[in-house]
Amino acid sequence: MTTEKLTSLLQRRARLDEQIAAARRAESESARKADARRKIVVGAALLSAARQDPRLRKLLVETLGRVLGERDLALFATGDPGAGDLVLGTVGSAALGPIEGAAEGGWIESGHAG
């Protein structure tokens, strides 16, 4: 095999390696976006259902209180303009909004409505 032929094949191989790497990156990015979208859809469905069902709301607030850190809980704080209608009740030091069916101005606090 001539040096020219070998050089040509190595260059072709390098181009193919670049294309393979780009395809893998695109596939990985697509999978990451699909995963993020699934999480958003599930979260939106849970929040919507929790607004209608006080038992589910209580369970969701208790679960969030157990598994989320203060930084993540702060995303649901009623004073946070970005929280919008995502507020649910109170967990820890982060206010998560009033619970439907609780006494006027009632909140979920430590898993209890009232």
mmCIF file of C-alpha atoms in Angstrom:
data_model
loop_
_atom_site.group_PDB
_atom_site.id
_atom_site.type_symbol
_atom_site.label_atom_id
_atom_site.label_comp_id
_atom_site.label_asym_id
_atom_site.label_seq_id
_atom_site.Cartn_x
_atom_site.Cartn_y
_atom_site.Cartn_z
ATOM 1 C CA MET A 1 0.000 0.000 0.000
ATOM 2 C CA THR A 2 1.364 3.387 -0.913
ATOM 3 C CA THR A 3 1.886 6.194 1.545
ATOM 4 C CA GLU A 4 -0.648 8.277 -0.380
ATOM 5 C CA LYS A 5 -3.304 5.574 -0.122
ATOM 6 C CA LEU A 6 -2.600 5.074 3.579
ATOM 7 C CA THR A 7 -2.802 8.827 4.245
ATOM 8 C CA SER A 8 -6.096 9.014 2.361
ATOM 9 C CA LEU A 9 -7.560 6.110 4.331
ATOM 10 C CA LEU A 10 -6.418 7.586 7.654
ATOM 11 C CA GLN A 11 -8.008 10.932 6.757
ATOM 12 C CA ARG A 12 -11.232 9.166 5.794
ATOM 13 C CA ARG A 13 -11.131 7.267 9.079
ATOM 14 C CA ALA A 14 -10.647 10.528 11.014
ATOM 15 C CA ARG A 15 -13.673 12.072 9.251
ATOM 16 C CA LEU A 16 -15.753 8.981 10.022
ATOM 17 C CA ASP A 17 -14.640 9.059 13.673
ATOM 18 C CA GLU A 18 -15.750 12.709 13.860
ATOM 19 C CA GLN A 19 -19.121 11.845 12.307
ATOM 20 C CA ILE A 20 -19.596 8.948 14.726
ATOM 21 C CA ALA A 21 -18.747 11.163 17.702
ATOM 22 C CA ALA A 22 -21.173 13.849 16.474
ATOM 23 C CA ALA A 23 -23.933 11.262 16.002
ATOM 24 C CA ARG A 24 -23.350 9.912 19.521
ATOM 25 C CA ARG A 25 -23.463 13.440 20.976
ATOM 26 C CA ALA A 26 -26.715 14.157 19.121
ATOM 27 C CA GLU A 27 -28.235 10.886 20.327
ATOM 28 C CA SER A 28 -27.174 11.605 23.902
ATOM 29 C CA GLU A 29 -28.572 15.157 23.740
ATOM 30 C CA SER A 30 -31.848 13.860 22.318
ATOM 31 C CA ALA A 31 -32.154 11.275 25.100
ATOM 32 C CA ARG A 32 -31.372 13.930 27.732
ATOM 33 C CA LYS A 33 -34.052 16.257 26.315
ATOM 34 C CA ALA A 34 -36.620 13.434 26.208
ATOM 35 C CA ASP A 35 -35.826 12.546 29.832
ATOM 36 C CA ALA A 36 -36.200 16.188 30.907
ATOM 37 C CA ARG A 37 -39.521 16.443 29.042
ATOM 38 C CA ARG A 38 -40.815 13.260 30.713
ATOM 39 C CA LYS A 39 -39.953 14.722 34.116
ATOM 40 C CA ILE A 40 -41.699 17.988 33.280
ATOM 41 C CA VAL A 41 -44.833 16.202 32.047
ATOM 42 C CA VAL A 42 -44.982 13.925 35.117
ATOM 43 C CA GLY A 43 -44.396 16.903 37.413
ATOM 44 C CA ALA A 44 -47.107 18.945 35.722
ATOM 45 C CA ALA A 45 -49.552 16.036 35.934
ATOM 46 C CA LEU A 46 -48.793 15.508 39.635
ATOM 47 C CA LEU A 47 -49.141 19.214 40.425
ATOM 48 C CA SER A 48 -52.428 19.393 38.549
ATOM 49 C CA ALA A 49 -53.793 16.334 40.344
ATOM 50 C CA ALA A 50 -52.512 17.610 43.717
ATOM 51 C CA ARG A 51 -54.481 20.837 43.266
ATOM 52 C CA GLN A 52 -57.657 18.760 43.038
ATOM 53 C CA ASP A 53 -56.954 16.072 45.634
ATOM 54 C CA PRO A 54 -55.936 17.160 49.164
ATOM 55 C CA ARG A 55 -54.693 13.637 49.994
ATOM 56 C CA LEU A 56 -52.382 13.601 46.997
ATOM 57 C CA ARG A 57 -51.289 17.148 47.813
ATOM 58 C CA LYS A 58 -50.410 16.086 51.369
ATOM 59 C CA LEU A 59 -48.459 13.072 50.087
ATOM 60 C CA LEU A 60 -46.633 15.199 47.529
ATOM 61 C CA VAL A 61 -45.715 17.869 50.079
ATOM 62 C CA GLU A 62 -44.532 15.243 52.583
ATOM 63 C CA THR A 63 -42.467 13.539 49.897
ATOM 64 C CA LEU A 64 -40.939 16.809 48.714
ATOM 65 C CA GLY A 65 -40.090 17.665 52.306
ATOM 66 C CA ARG A 66 -38.261 14.358 52.721
ATOM 67 C CA VAL A 67 -36.362 14.197 49.454
ATOM 68 C CA LEU A 68 -35.611 17.793 48.474
ATOM 69 C CA GLY A 69 -33.009 20.069 49.954
ATOM 70 C CA GLU A 70 -33.731 23.635 51.036
ATOM 71 C CA ARG A 71 -32.446 25.013 47.719
ATOM 72 C CA ASP A 72 -34.924 22.914 45.725
ATOM 73 C CA LEU A 73 -37.753 23.557 48.186
ATOM 74 C CA ALA A 74 -37.152 27.275 47.754
ATOM 75 C CA LEU A 75 -38.306 26.887 44.137
ATOM 76 C CA PHE A 76 -41.813 26.408 45.521
ATOM 77 C CA ALA A 77 -41.707 29.297 48.003
ATOM 78 C CA THR A 78 -44.772 31.544 47.755
ATOM 79 C CA GLY A 79 -42.560 34.628 47.741
ATOM 80 C CA ASP A 80 -40.735 33.395 44.644
ATOM 81 C CA PRO A 81 -42.143 35.145 41.539
ATOM 82 C CA GLY A 82 -40.998 32.209 39.413
ATOM 83 C CA ALA A 83 -43.075 29.722 41.426
ATOM 84 C CA GLY A 84 -46.344 30.982 39.963
ATOM 85 C CA ASP A 85 -49.165 28.514 40.509
ATOM 86 C CA LEU A 86 -46.834 25.692 41.544
ATOM 87 C CA VAL A 87 -47.302 26.476 45.231
ATOM 88 C CA LEU A 88 -48.627 23.543 47.253
ATOM 89 C CA GLY A 89 -48.259 23.992 51.014
ATOM 90 C CA THR A 90 -45.449 24.356 53.527
ATOM 91 C CA VAL A 91 -42.494 22.054 53.974
ATOM 92 C CA GLY A 92 -39.630 22.882 56.288
ATOM 93 C CA SER A 93 -38.817 26.554 56.000
ATOM 94 C CA ALA A 94 -40.069 26.849 52.415
ATOM 95 C CA ALA A 95 -43.683 27.918 51.976
ATOM 96 C CA LEU A 96 -45.426 25.879 49.303
ATOM 97 C CA GLY A 97 -48.863 27.566 49.353
ATOM 98 C CA PRO A 98 -52.364 26.997 50.734
ATOM 99 C CA ILE A 99 -54.023 23.608 50.614
ATOM 100 C CA GLU A 100 -57.445 23.299 49.079
ATOM 101 C CA GLY A 101 -60.014 22.112 51.590
ATOM 102 C CA ALA A 102 -58.062 23.422 54.584
ATOM 103 C CA ALA A 103 -59.554 26.066 56.834
ATOM 104 C CA GLU A 104 -59.426 29.585 55.365
ATOM 105 C CA GLY A 105 -55.749 30.467 55.090
ATOM 106 C CA GLY A 106 -54.818 26.892 56.072
ATOM 107 C CA TRP A 107 -51.511 25.394 55.103
ATOM 108 C CA ILE A 108 -49.926 22.000 55.028
ATOM 109 C CA GLU A 109 -47.194 22.085 57.618
ATOM 110 C CA SER A 110 -45.217 19.029 58.612
ATOM 111 C CA GLY A 111 -47.791 16.985 56.709
ATOM 112 C CA HIS A 112 -50.866 18.345 58.517
ATOM 113 C CA ALA A 113 -53.596 20.558 57.084
ATOM 114 C CA GLY A 114 -55.218 23.149 59.231
#
